[in-house]
Every structure is written in C-alpha cells, then in structure tokens.
Coordinates of C-alpha atoms in Angstrom, one line a residue:
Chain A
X1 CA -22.8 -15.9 -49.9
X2 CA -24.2 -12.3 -48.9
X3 CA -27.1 -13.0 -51.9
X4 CA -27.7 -15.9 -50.4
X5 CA -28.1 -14.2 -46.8
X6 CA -30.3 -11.6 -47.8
X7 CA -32.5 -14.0 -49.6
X8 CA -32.8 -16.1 -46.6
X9 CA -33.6 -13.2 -44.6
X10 CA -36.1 -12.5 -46.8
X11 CA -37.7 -15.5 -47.3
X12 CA -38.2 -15.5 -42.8
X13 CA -39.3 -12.1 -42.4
X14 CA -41.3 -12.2 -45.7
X15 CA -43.1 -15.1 -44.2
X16 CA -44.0 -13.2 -41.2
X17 CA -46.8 -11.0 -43.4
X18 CA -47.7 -13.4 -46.5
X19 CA -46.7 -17.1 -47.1
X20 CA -46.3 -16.6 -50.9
X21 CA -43.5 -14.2 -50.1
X22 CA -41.5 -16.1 -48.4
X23 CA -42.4 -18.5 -50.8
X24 CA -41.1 -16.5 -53.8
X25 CA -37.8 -15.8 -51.9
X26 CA -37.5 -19.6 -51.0
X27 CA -38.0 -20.6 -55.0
X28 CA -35.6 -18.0 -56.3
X29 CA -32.9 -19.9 -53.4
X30 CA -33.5 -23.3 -54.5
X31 CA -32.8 -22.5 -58.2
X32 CA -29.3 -21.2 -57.2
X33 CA -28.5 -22.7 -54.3
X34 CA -28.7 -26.2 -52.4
X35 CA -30.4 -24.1 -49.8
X36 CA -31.4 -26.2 -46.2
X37 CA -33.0 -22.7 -45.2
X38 CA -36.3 -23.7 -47.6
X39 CA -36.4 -27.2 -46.3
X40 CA -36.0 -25.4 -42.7
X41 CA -39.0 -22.6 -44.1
X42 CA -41.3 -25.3 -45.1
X43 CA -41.5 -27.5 -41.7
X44 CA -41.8 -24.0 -40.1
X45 CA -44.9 -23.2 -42.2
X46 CA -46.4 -26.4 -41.1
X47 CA -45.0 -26.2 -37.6
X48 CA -47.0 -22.7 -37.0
X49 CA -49.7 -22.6 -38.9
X50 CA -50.9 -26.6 -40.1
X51 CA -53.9 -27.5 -37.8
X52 CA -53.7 -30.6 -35.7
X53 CA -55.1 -33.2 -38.0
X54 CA -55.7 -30.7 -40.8
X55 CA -55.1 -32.5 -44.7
X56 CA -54.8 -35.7 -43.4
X57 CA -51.7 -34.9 -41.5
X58 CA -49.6 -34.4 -44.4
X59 CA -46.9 -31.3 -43.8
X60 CA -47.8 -30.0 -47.0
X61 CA -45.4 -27.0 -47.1
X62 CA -42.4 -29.3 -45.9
X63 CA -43.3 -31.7 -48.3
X64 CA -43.2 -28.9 -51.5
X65 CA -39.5 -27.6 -50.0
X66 CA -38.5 -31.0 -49.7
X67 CA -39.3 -31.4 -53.6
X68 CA -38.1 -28.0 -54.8
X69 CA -34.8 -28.2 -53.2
X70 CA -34.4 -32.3 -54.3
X71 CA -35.6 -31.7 -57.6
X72 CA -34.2 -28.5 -58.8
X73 CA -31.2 -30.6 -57.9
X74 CA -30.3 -31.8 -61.9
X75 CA -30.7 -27.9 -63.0
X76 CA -28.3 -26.9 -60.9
X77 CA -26.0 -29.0 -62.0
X78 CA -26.9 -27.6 -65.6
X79 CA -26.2 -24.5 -65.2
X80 CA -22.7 -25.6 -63.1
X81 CA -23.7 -23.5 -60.0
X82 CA -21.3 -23.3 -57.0
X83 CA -22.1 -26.0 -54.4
X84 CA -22.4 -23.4 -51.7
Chain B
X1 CA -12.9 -31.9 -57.4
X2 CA -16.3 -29.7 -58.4
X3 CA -18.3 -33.5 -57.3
X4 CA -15.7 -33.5 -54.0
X5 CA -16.6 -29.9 -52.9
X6 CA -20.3 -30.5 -53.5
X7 CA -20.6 -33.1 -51.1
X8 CA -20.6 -31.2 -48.0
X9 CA -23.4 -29.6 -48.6
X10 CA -25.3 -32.2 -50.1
X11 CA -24.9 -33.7 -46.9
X12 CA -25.8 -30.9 -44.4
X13 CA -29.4 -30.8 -46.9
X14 CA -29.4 -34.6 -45.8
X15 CA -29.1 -34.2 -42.6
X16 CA -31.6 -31.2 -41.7
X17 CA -34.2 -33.2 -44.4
X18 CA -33.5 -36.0 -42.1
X19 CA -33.8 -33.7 -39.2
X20 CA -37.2 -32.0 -40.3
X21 CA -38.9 -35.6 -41.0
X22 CA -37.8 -36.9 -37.9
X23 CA -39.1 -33.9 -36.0
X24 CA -42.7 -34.1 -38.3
X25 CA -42.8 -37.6 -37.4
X26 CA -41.8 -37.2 -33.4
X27 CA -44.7 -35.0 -33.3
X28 CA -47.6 -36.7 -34.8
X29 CA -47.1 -39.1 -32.6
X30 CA -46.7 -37.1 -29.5
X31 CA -49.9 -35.0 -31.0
X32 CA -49.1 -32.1 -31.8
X33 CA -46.9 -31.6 -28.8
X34 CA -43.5 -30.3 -30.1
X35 CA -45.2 -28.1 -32.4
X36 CA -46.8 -26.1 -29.5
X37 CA -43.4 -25.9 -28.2
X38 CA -42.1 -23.9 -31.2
X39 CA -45.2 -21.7 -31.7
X40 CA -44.7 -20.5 -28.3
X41 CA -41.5 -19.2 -29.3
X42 CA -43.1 -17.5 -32.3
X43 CA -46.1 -15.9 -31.1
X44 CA -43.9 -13.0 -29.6
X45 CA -42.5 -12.7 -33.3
X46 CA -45.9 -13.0 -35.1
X47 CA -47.4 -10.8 -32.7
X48 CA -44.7 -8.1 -33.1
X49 CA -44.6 -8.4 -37.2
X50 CA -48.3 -7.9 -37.4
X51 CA -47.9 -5.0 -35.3
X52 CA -45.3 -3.3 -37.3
X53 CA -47.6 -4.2 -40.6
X54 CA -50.8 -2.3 -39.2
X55 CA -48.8 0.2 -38.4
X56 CA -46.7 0.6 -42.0
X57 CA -49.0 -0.8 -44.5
X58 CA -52.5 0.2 -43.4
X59 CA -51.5 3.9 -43.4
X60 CA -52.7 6.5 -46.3
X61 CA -48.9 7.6 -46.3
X62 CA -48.9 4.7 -49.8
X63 CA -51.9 6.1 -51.4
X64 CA -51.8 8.7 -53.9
X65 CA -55.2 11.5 -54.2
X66 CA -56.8 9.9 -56.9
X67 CA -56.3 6.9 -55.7
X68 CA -57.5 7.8 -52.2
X69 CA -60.8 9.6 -53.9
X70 CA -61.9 6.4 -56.0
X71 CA -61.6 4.5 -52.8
X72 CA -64.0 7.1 -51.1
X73 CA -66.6 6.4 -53.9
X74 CA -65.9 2.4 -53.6
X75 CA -66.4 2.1 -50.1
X76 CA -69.7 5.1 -50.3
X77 CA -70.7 2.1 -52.7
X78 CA -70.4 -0.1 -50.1
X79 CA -72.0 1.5 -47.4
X80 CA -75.3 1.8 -49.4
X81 CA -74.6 -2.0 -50.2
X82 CA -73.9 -3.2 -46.5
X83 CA -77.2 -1.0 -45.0
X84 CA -79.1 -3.8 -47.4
X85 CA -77.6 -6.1 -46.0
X86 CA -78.4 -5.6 -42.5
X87 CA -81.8 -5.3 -43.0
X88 CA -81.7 -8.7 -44.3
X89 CA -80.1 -10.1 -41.2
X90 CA -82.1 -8.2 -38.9
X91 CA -85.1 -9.4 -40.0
X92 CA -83.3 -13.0 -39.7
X93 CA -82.2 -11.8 -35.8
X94 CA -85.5 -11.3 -35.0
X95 CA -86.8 -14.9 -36.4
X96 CA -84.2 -16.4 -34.3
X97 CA -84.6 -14.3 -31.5
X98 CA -88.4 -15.5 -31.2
X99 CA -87.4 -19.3 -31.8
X100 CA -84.3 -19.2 -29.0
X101 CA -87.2 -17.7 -26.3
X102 CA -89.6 -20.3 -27.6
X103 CA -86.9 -23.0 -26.8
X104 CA -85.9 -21.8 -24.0
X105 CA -82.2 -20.8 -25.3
X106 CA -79.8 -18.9 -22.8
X107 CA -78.8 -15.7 -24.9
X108 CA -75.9 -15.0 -23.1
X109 CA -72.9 -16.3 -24.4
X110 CA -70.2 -16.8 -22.6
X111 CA -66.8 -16.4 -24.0
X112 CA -63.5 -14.2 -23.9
X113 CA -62.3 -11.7 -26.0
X114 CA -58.8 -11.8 -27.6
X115 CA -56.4 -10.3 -29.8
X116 CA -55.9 -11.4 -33.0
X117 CA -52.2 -11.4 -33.4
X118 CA -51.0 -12.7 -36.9
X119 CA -51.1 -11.6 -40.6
X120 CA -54.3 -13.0 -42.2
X121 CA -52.2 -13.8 -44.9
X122 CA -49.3 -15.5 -43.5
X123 CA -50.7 -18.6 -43.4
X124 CA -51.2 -20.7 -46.6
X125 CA -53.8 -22.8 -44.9
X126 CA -56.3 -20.1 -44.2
X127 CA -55.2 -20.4 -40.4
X128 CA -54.6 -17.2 -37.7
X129 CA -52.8 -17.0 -34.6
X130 CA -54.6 -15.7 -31.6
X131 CA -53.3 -14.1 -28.6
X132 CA -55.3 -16.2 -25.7
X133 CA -54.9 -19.9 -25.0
X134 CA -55.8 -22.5 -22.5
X135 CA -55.3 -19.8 -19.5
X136 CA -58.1 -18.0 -20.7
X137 CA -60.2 -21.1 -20.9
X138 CA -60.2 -21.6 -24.8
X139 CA -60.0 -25.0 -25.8
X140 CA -60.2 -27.1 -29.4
X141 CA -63.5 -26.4 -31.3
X142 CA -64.3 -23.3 -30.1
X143 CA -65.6 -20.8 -32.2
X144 CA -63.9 -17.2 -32.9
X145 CA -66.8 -14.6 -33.5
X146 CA -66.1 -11.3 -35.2
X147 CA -68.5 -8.4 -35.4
X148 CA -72.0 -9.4 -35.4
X149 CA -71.7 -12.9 -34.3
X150 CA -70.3 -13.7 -37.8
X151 CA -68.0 -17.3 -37.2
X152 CA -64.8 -16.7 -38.6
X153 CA -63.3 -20.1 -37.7
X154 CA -62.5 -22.6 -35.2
X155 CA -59.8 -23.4 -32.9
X156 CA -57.9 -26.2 -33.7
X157 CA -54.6 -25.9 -31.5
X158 CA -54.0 -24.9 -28.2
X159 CA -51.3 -23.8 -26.3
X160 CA -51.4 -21.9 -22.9
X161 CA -51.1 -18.1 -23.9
X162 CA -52.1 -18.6 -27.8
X163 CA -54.2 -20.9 -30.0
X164 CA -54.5 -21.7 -33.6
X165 CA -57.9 -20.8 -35.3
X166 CA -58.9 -22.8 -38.7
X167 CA -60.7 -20.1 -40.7
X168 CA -64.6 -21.3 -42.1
X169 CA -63.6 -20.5 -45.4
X170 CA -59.8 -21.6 -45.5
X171 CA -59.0 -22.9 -48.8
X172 CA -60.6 -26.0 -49.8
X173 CA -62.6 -26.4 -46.6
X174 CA -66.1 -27.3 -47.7
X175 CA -68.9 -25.6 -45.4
X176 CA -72.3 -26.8 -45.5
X177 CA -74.8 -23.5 -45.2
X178 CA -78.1 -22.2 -45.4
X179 CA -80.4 -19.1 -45.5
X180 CA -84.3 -19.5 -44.3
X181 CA -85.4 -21.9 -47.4
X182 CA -82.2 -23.4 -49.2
X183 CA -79.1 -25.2 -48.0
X184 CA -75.8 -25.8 -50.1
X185 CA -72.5 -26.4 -49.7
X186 CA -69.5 -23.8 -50.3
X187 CA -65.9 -24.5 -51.3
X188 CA -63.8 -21.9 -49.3
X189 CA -61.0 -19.9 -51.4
X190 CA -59.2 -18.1 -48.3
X191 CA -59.1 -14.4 -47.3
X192 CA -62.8 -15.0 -46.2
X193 CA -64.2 -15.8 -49.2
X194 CA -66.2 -19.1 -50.6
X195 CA -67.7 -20.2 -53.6
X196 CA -70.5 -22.5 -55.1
X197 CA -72.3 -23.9 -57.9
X198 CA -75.7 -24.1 -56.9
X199 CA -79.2 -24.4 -59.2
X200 CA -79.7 -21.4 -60.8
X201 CA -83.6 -21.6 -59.8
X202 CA -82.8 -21.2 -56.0
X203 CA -84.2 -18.6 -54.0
X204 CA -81.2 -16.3 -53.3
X205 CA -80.2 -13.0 -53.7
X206 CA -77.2 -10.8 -52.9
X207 CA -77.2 -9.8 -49.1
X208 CA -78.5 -12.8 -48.4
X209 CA -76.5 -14.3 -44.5
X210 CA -76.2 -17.9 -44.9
X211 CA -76.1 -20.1 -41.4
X212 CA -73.8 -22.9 -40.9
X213 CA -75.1 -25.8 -38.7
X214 CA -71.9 -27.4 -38.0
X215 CA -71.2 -23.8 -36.1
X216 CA -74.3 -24.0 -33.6
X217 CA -76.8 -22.3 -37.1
X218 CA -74.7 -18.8 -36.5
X219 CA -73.9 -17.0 -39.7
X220 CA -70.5 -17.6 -41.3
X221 CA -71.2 -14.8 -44.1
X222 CA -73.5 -13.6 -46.5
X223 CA -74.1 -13.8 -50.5
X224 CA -71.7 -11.2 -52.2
X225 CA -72.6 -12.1 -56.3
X226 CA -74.5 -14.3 -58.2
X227 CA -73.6 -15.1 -61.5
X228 CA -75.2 -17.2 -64.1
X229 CA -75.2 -17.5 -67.5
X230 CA -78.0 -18.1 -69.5
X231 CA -77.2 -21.3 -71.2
X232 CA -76.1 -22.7 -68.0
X233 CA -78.6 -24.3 -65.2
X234 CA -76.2 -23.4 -62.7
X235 CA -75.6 -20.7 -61.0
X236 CA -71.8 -19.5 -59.4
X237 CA -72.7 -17.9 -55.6
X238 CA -70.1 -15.7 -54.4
X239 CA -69.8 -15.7 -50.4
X240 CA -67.7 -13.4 -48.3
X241 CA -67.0 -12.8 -44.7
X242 CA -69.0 -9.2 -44.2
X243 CA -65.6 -7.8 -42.3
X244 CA -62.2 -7.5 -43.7
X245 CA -60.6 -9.9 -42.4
X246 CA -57.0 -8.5 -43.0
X247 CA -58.1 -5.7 -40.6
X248 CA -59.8 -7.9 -37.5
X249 CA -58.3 -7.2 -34.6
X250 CA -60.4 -8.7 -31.4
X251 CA -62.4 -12.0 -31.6
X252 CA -64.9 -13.7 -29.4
X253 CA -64.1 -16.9 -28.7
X254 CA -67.2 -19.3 -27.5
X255 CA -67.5 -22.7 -26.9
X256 CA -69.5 -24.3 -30.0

C-alpha cells in the first residue's frame, strides 16, 4: 500500500511540472494496481488545462485513464495481482 | 474468495469512473462552469510549483564546467544567429509601421500585463495558466504577447483572477501564416515550435518572421530550418517561437 502512495504522490506533484510525468507514474499504477487515482489524474488534466471547446469537447486525458485502468484490467488478473 | 475480495475495489473504480463522467458531462453543459470552479482551487498550487521549479531546476547548481562552456559557445552561436534575425523583422516593423500611419491605425495597444504562472510543460495540450483574469479585464480571444509583440496564444477560459491561454503552436493546431510574399500553413508540435511541408521553390529563408492573420497579421514566430532534399519537391520549414518559452515569465494580453 505505501508503493502505491508514493506512486500516487508522484503521479500529482509530477504533474504539476510535466504531464508525461505524471503520466509515467500513472502507467506504472495501473499495471499493478486497480488504481481510481489515474482515472481521478486524467479528469484533472482535462479539468485544468483542456480549453473550452478545444478537440471537439472530448476529455482526452480522462478518456486514455479511463482505458488504461479498464483495459490493463485482464493483465492484472494474469499476473494474479492483489486487488488493492 | 480472491474474485470476493476484488470486488470492492472494482466497485469504488466504478463509482469514481461514474463520478468523473458525470462531472465531464455536468460541465459541458453548464460550459465550462464547474471547471473554473476547480482551477480556482489550483491556480495557488500551479503558481506555487512553478515557482519552486524556476527556482530549483533553472539554476547552474545541475550543470557540470564542460557542460556549462559548450552552452556558452551554443548560445554565442545563437546570439550571432538572433542579430540576423532582427534585422529581418526590423525591416518588416518599418513596412508595417508606414502602412498602420497610412491607415490610420492607433499604435497604442491597450492591454495588461500578467504573470505567467504554470510549467509550460505541464499541460499536454500546449495550454498555460496565467495569473490575471476577468478582474483585470481579460476576456476569451485575447491575445498573450511575449517580447516583441510575438503572439504566443490565445485565451480560451476565463476565470476572475486567472485564465487559460491556448498556445499558437499547441500540438496539432494548424496556423495559417505568412512572410511579405508567401502564405502556408503550419502544423504546431508544442514547446513553441511548428512545422510544414511547403514547395521547395518558395521564397524563404531562415530568419524569416512569419504573420498570422487570424491574430490581427502580428508575428507568431520566425523560420528556424529549412530542409529539403534533392529528390524531393518539397521542402520541411522548421518554425519556432523566438523566446524560450519554458522561461517566459510576464505576457501582454490584448484584445485581438
């Protein structure tokens, strides 16, 4: 559970200087965890930075954490991960 | 009794995915309105992180001596290269300066000037957080102005103490430019820089400061490479923004 902390800390204060590395830290939590925090990282992306109108309104971010968290969902249960 | 102790947090990720798309969907349709809500809360965060990044990453304390001298000669380099290219624009300034007093153009612009007050590179949509908002009179399509009247985007949210500027060259945006005798389109590719394929026959050279009508004919950056190969009737422009912009800190913002 501390990994998982620190990642997530990571992933927000990583954020605050360059998207990609928050967005490394928010990978490397999906593939172990079923981590809320990236789907949570992804609408905050959008939420702060997406202009009004920008790509056709499409949350672009929250869209990509909604996938990598959903779909990493069948390795996860590969590798028999904790469901933490 | 692994499947049993799984579902708990399977359905806490349900719940906040249900929660974010709710939220996403609440405020498109209240436009935009929830969002200004939370960036309020952040600007005080943004603006204290960027602080702390000038402060700790854009120090010589990471650099080593030979690292520090082949910087010196890069940037003597550079110096040579940018008195080039402010000839070139100044003998575009005057040009425009005669045509604004033949029609009659006020030169005074007004504006404000702000404080920049994000990473450059925090956003992954080539956008910046700036530190003046609808009390200082800034409203949607104005333009930020950096150094020499050089556009570096337009705002594209408001709130009442910050706004949201859109970069020129965000990635993917496509800019339509021009210098005195050609006009073309270029792709942006973030961090102030834009590409495109143009005719290799076209008059331009590096230096060059290209206009952008959609931003009132100001210049939105100038020609940093050409490159073209010989079997090839195109030619790849390089453009770039003439100012780091990882180290702006104050824009003008003007109304378009």
């Amino acid at each position: 559970m501390s990994l998982r902390i620190l990642f997530a800390g990571a992933m927000f204060v990583g954020a605050l200087f360059a998207w990609w590395v928050g967005a490394l830290f928010a990978l490397a939590l999906a593939l172990r965890y079923r981590a809320w925090e990236v789907v949570l990282f992804g609408a905050l992306l959008d939420i702060v930075w997406l202009p009004q109108g920008a790509l056709y309104g499409v949350p672009v971010a929250t869209c990509v954490a909604l996938i990598v968290v959903w779909a990493l969902e069948p390795l996860r249960r590969q590798f028999m991960f904790d469901y933490v | 009794m692994a499947m049993q102790e799984g579902k708990s947090p399977t359905r806490l990720l349900a719940l906040i995915t249900l929660g974010v798309v709710l939220f996403m969907g609440v405020d498109s349709v209240l436009n935009g309105l929830l969002r200004a809500q939370v960036r309020a809360y952040a600007e005080p965060i943004m603006s204290m992180s960027h602080r702390i990044g000038s402060s700790v990453f854009q120090t010589d304390f990471w650099k080593s001596r030979s690292a520090l001298q082949r910087e010196i000669e890069r940037l003597s380099s550079e110096v040579d290269r940018e008195k080039g290219m402010q000839a070139a624009f100044r003998v575009l300034e005057k040009e425009n300066d005669i045509l604004r007093t033949f029609a009659r153009v006020a030169e005074n612009t007004p504006g404000v000037t702000v404080s920049v007050i994000s990473s450059y590179a925090a956003s992954p949509y080539g956008t910046f957080m700036i530190g003046g908002g609808s009390a200082q009179g800034i409203s949607v399509g104005d333009l930020a102005l950096a150094g020499d009247g050089f556009v570096l985007g337009s705002v594209t949210d408001v709130s009442e103490k910050s706004a949201v500027v859109s970069a020129v060259f965000s990635p993917g945006t496509l800019t339509d430019v021009m210098t005195d005798t050609v006009a073309f389109s270029v792709r942006g590719r973030g961090g102030g820089n834009a590409r495109a394929e143009v005719p290799r026959e076209l008059p331009l050279g590096v230096g060059d400061p290209l206009l952008a009508p959609l931003y009132g004919s100001r210049p939105v950056g100038v020609i940093g490479k050409i490159e073209s190969a010989s079997s090839s009737a195109f030619a790849d422009v390089f453009v770039l923004f003439p100012y780091n912009t990882n180290t702006i800190r104050f824009v003008f913002v003007t109304s378009r």
